[in-house]
JSON list of C-alpha atoms in Angstrom, two decimals:
[
{"chain": "V", "resi": 329, "resn": "MET", "atom": "CA", "xyz": [31.55, 0.32, -5.26]},
{"chain": "V", "resi": 330, "resn": "HIS", "atom": "CA", "xyz": [29.20, -2.48, -6.34]},
{"chain": "V", "resi": 331, "resn": "SER", "atom": "CA", "xyz": [30.61, -5.14, -7.32]},
{"chain": "V", "resi": 332, "resn": "ASN", "atom": "CA", "xyz": [29.27, -6.86, -10.49]},
{"chain": "V", "resi": 333, "resn": "SER", "atom": "CA", "xyz": [27.11, -9.49, -8.46]},
{"chain": "V", "resi": 334, "resn": "ASN", "atom": "CA", "xyz": [25.41, -6.34, -8.81]},
{"chain": "V", "resi": 335, "resn": "LEU", "atom": "CA", "xyz": [25.47, -5.91, -12.77]},
{"chain": "V", "resi": 336, "resn": "LYS", "atom": "CA", "xyz": [22.53, -6.12, -14.31]},
{"chain": "V", "resi": 337, "resn": "LYS", "atom": "CA", "xyz": [23.12, -6.11, -18.33]},
{"chain": "V", "resi": 338, "resn": "ILE", "atom": "CA", "xyz": [19.88, -4.09, -21.04]},
{"chain": "V", "resi": 339, "resn": "LYS", "atom": "CA", "xyz": [19.77, -5.77, -24.03]},
{"chain": "V", "resi": 340, "resn": "LEU", "atom": "CA", "xyz": [18.47, -2.14, -26.15]},
{"chain": "V", "resi": 341, "resn": "SER", "atom": "CA", "xyz": [17.93, -4.91, -28.99]},
{"chain": "V", "resi": 342, "resn": "SER", "atom": "CA", "xyz": [15.56, -6.58, -26.51]},
{"chain": "V", "resi": 343, "resn": "TRP", "atom": "CA", "xyz": [13.14, -4.13, -26.41]},
{"chain": "V", "resi": 344, "resn": "SER", "atom": "CA", "xyz": [13.81, -2.32, -30.27]},
{"chain": "V", "resi": 345, "resn": "THR", "atom": "CA", "xyz": [16.33, -3.09, -33.12]},
{"chain": "V", "resi": 346, "resn": "SER", "atom": "CA", "xyz": [14.73, 0.32, -34.77]},
{"chain": "V", "resi": 347, "resn": "PRO", "atom": "CA", "xyz": [14.77, 2.76, -32.33]},
{"chain": "V", "resi": 348, "resn": "GLY", "atom": "CA", "xyz": [12.84, 5.83, -32.68]},
{"chain": "V", "resi": 349, "resn": "PRO", "atom": "CA", "xyz": [12.47, 9.73, -31.64]},
{"chain": "V", "resi": 350, "resn": "ARG", "atom": "CA", "xyz": [13.08, 11.61, -28.80]},
{"chain": "V", "resi": 351, "resn": "PHE", "atom": "CA", "xyz": [8.80, 11.17, -27.79]},
{"chain": "V", "resi": 352, "resn": "LYS", "atom": "CA", "xyz": [5.89, 9.08, -27.81]},
{"chain": "V", "resi": 353, "resn": "LYS", "atom": "CA", "xyz": [3.60, 11.38, -29.82]},
{"chain": "V", "resi": 354, "resn": "ASP", "atom": "CA", "xyz": [5.93, 11.14, -32.39]},
{"chain": "V", "resi": 355, "resn": "GLY", "atom": "CA", "xyz": [6.54, 7.37, -33.02]},
{"chain": "V", "resi": 356, "resn": "ARG", "atom": "CA", "xyz": [6.42, 4.46, -31.77]},
{"chain": "V", "resi": 357, "resn": "PHE", "atom": "CA", "xyz": [9.97, 2.89, -30.26]},
{"chain": "V", "resi": 358, "resn": "SER", "atom": "CA", "xyz": [10.76, 6.68, -28.68]},
{"chain": "V", "resi": 359, "resn": "GLY", "atom": "CA", "xyz": [13.36, 7.39, -26.14]},
{"chain": "V", "resi": 360, "resn": "GLU", "atom": "CA", "xyz": [10.83, 8.69, -23.85]},
{"chain": "V", "resi": 361, "resn": "GLU", "atom": "CA", "xyz": [9.29, 5.45, -23.61]},
{"chain": "V", "resi": 362, "resn": "TYR", "atom": "CA", "xyz": [12.41, 3.27, -23.67]},
{"chain": "V", "resi": 363, "resn": "ARG", "atom": "CA", "xyz": [13.24, 5.06, -20.56]},
{"chain": "V", "resi": 364, "resn": "GLU", "atom": "CA", "xyz": [9.79, 4.92, -18.64]},
{"chain": "V", "resi": 365, "resn": "ALA", "atom": "CA", "xyz": [9.47, 1.47, -19.58]},
{"chain": "V", "resi": 366, "resn": "VAL", "atom": "CA", "xyz": [13.32, -0.05, -19.39]},
{"chain": "V", "resi": 367, "resn": "LEU", "atom": "CA", "xyz": [14.70, 2.66, -18.01]},
{"chain": "V", "resi": 368, "resn": "VAL", "atom": "CA", "xyz": [13.53, 4.11, -14.50]},
{"chain": "V", "resi": 369, "resn": "PRO", "atom": "CA", "xyz": [11.06, 0.74, -13.13]},
{"chain": "V", "resi": 370, "resn": "LEU", "atom": "CA", "xyz": [15.78, 0.02, -13.50]},
{"chain": "V", "resi": 371, "resn": "LEU", "atom": "CA", "xyz": [17.22, 3.24, -11.46]},
{"chain": "V", "resi": 372, "resn": "ASN", "atom": "CA", "xyz": [14.41, 2.11, -8.56]},
{"chain": "V", "resi": 373, "resn": "GLU", "atom": "CA", "xyz": [15.68, -0.70, -8.28]},
{"chain": "V", "resi": 374, "resn": "PHE", "atom": "CA", "xyz": [19.16, 0.76, -8.62]},
{"chain": "V", "resi": 375, "resn": "THR", "atom": "CA", "xyz": [18.16, 2.93, -5.34]},
{"chain": "V", "resi": 376, "resn": "ASN", "atom": "CA", "xyz": [16.87, 0.25, -3.36]},
{"chain": "V", "resi": 377, "resn": "SER", "atom": "CA", "xyz": [18.82, -1.98, -3.34]},
{"chain": "V", "resi": 378, "resn": "GLY", "atom": "CA", "xyz": [22.39, -0.84, -5.78]},
{"chain": "V", "resi": 379, "resn": "THR", "atom": "CA", "xyz": [21.58, -3.01, -9.06]},
{"chain": "V", "resi": 380, "resn": "ARG", "atom": "CA", "xyz": [23.84, -0.97, -11.78]},
{"chain": "V", "resi": 381, "resn": "ILE", "atom": "CA", "xyz": [23.66, -1.47, -15.47]},
{"chain": "V", "resi": 382, "resn": "LEU", "atom": "CA", "xyz": [25.56, -2.77, -18.66]},
{"chain": "V", "resi": 383, "resn": "VAL", "atom": "CA", "xyz": [23.90, -1.22, -21.70]},
{"chain": "V", "resi": 384, "resn": "ASP", "atom": "CA", "xyz": [23.73, -3.21, -24.54]},
{"chain": "V", "resi": 385, "resn": "LEU", "atom": "CA", "xyz": [23.25, -0.93, -27.74]},
{"chain": "V", "resi": 386, "resn": "ASP", "atom": "CA", "xyz": [24.80, -3.25, -29.94]},
{"chain": "V", "resi": 387, "resn": "GLY", "atom": "CA", "xyz": [22.13, -5.60, -32.54]},
{"chain": "V", "resi": 388, "resn": "THR", "atom": "CA", "xyz": [20.04, -1.97, -33.49]},
{"chain": "V", "resi": 389, "resn": "GLU", "atom": "CA", "xyz": [20.89, -0.13, -36.28]},
{"chain": "V", "resi": 390, "resn": "ALA", "atom": "CA", "xyz": [20.87, 3.84, -36.45]},
{"chain": "V", "resi": 391, "resn": "LEU", "atom": "CA", "xyz": [20.75, 5.31, -32.98]},
{"chain": "V", "resi": 392, "resn": "PRO", "atom": "CA", "xyz": [19.26, 8.58, -33.36]},
{"chain": "V", "resi": 393, "resn": "SER", "atom": "CA", "xyz": [20.84, 10.52, -31.08]},
{"chain": "V", "resi": 394, "resn": "SER", "atom": "CA", "xyz": [17.11, 12.07, -29.68]},
{"chain": "V", "resi": 395, "resn": "PHE", "atom": "CA", "xyz": [16.55, 8.64, -29.18]},
{"chain": "V", "resi": 396, "resn": "LEU", "atom": "CA", "xyz": [19.38, 8.88, -26.86]},
{"chain": "V", "resi": 397, "resn": "GLU", "atom": "CA", "xyz": [19.47, 12.20, -25.30]},
{"chain": "V", "resi": 398, "resn": "GLU", "atom": "CA", "xyz": [15.98, 11.70, -24.96]},
{"chain": "V", "resi": 399, "resn": "ALA", "atom": "CA", "xyz": [16.45, 8.50, -22.96]},
{"chain": "V", "resi": 400, "resn": "PHE", "atom": "CA", "xyz": [19.19, 8.88, -21.10]},
{"chain": "V", "resi": 401, "resn": "GLY", "atom": "CA", "xyz": [19.89, 12.51, -20.87]},
{"chain": "V", "resi": 402, "resn": "GLY", "atom": "CA", "xyz": [15.96, 12.61, -19.74]},
{"chain": "V", "resi": 403, "resn": "LEU", "atom": "CA", "xyz": [17.00, 10.83, -17.12]},
{"chain": "V", "resi": 404, "resn": "ALA", "atom": "CA", "xyz": [19.49, 12.76, -16.03]},
{"chain": "V", "resi": 405, "resn": "ARG", "atom": "CA", "xyz": [17.11, 15.56, -15.72]},
{"chain": "V", "resi": 406, "resn": "ARG", "atom": "CA", "xyz": [13.72, 13.45, -14.13]},
{"chain": "V", "resi": 407, "resn": "PHE", "atom": "CA", "xyz": [16.19, 12.16, -11.33]},
{"chain": "V", "resi": 408, "resn": "PRO", "atom": "CA", "xyz": [18.69, 14.91, -10.67]},
{"chain": "V", "resi": 409, "resn": "ASN", "atom": "CA", "xyz": [18.83, 14.00, -7.05]},
{"chain": "V", "resi": 410, "resn": "GLN", "atom": "CA", "xyz": [20.27, 11.22, -8.86]},
{"chain": "V", "resi": 411, "resn": "SER", "atom": "CA", "xyz": [24.38, 9.43, -9.76]},
{"chain": "V", "resi": 412, "resn": "ILE", "atom": "CA", "xyz": [23.84, 8.47, -13.52]},
{"chain": "V", "resi": 413, "resn": "ASN", "atom": "CA", "xyz": [26.97, 7.75, -14.43]},
{"chain": "V", "resi": 414, "resn": "ASP", "atom": "CA", "xyz": [27.29, 5.48, -10.88]},
{"chain": "V", "resi": 415, "resn": "PHE", "atom": "CA", "xyz": [23.95, 3.33, -12.50]},
{"chain": "V", "resi": 416, "resn": "VAL", "atom": "CA", "xyz": [24.95, 3.35, -16.02]},
{"chain": "V", "resi": 417, "resn": "ALA", "atom": "CA", "xyz": [27.32, 1.35, -15.27]},
{"chain": "V", "resi": 418, "resn": "GLU", "atom": "CA", "xyz": [28.88, 0.55, -18.39]},
{"chain": "V", "resi": 419, "resn": "ILE", "atom": "CA", "xyz": [27.51, 1.02, -22.38]},
{"chain": "V", "resi": 420, "resn": "LYS", "atom": "CA", "xyz": [28.72, -1.21, -24.51]},
{"chain": "V", "resi": 421, "resn": "SER", "atom": "CA", "xyz": [28.61, -0.51, -28.00]},
{"chain": "V", "resi": 422, "resn": "GLU", "atom": "CA", "xyz": [30.89, -1.39, -31.02]},
{"chain": "V", "resi": 423, "resn": "ARG", "atom": "CA", "xyz": [30.02, 2.52, -32.43]},
{"chain": "V", "resi": 424, "resn": "TRP", "atom": "CA", "xyz": [32.36, 4.05, -29.80]},
{"chain": "V", "resi": 425, "resn": "TYR", "atom": "CA", "xyz": [30.46, 7.66, -30.02]},
{"chain": "V", "resi": 426, "resn": "TYR", "atom": "CA", "xyz": [27.08, 6.51, -29.07]},
{"chain": "V", "resi": 427, "resn": "ARG", "atom": "CA", "xyz": [29.09, 5.68, -26.13]},
{"chain": "V", "resi": 428, "resn": "ASP", "atom": "CA", "xyz": [30.67, 8.67, -26.42]},
{"chain": "V", "resi": 429, "resn": "ALA", "atom": "CA", "xyz": [27.35, 10.61, -26.96]},
{"chain": "V", "resi": 430, "resn": "ILE", "atom": "CA", "xyz": [25.25, 9.11, -23.60]},
{"chain": "V", "resi": 431, "resn": "ARG", "atom": "CA", "xyz": [27.95, 10.35, -21.08]},
{"chain": "V", "resi": 432, "resn": "ARG", "atom": "CA", "xyz": [27.43, 13.51, -23.19]},
{"chain": "V", "resi": 433, "resn": "TYR", "atom": "CA", "xyz": [23.73, 13.70, -22.61]},
{"chain": "V", "resi": 434, "resn": "ILE", "atom": "CA", "xyz": [23.59, 12.84, -19.03]},
{"chain": "V", "resi": 435, "resn": "GLU", "atom": "CA", "xyz": [26.28, 15.52, -18.44]},
{"chain": "V", "resi": 436, "resn": "LYS", "atom": "CA", "xyz": [24.45, 18.06, -20.58]},
{"chain": "V", "resi": 437, "resn": "ALA", "atom": "CA", "xyz": [21.38, 17.76, -18.48]},
{"chain": "V", "resi": 438, "resn": "ARG", "atom": "CA", "xyz": [23.23, 18.38, -15.07]},
{"chain": "V", "resi": 439, "resn": "GLY", "atom": "CA", "xyz": [23.71, 21.64, -16.07]}
]
């Protein structure tokens, strides 16, 4: 079990208050772009030091399901040997369905 000292809070709204489509080719602030620019470097940090993340979704407009699936499900597909659920320690959102959706996308990507 990891300690709270190895927990890094990331606010999606500090990256974008209006997350966009699934893929970069479809527009700005895509799930693909968020995964590659934010989540992958943090996953590498987790692999090296055990630093887990708390993802704070509050402060954003509606979150497209395609954005969430590509960011988090895509992370699980890209790194099939990593425990993404251990890496994503907590998901903070006033909208519970976003928390559930992210966990579901990670599990579904695992097969």
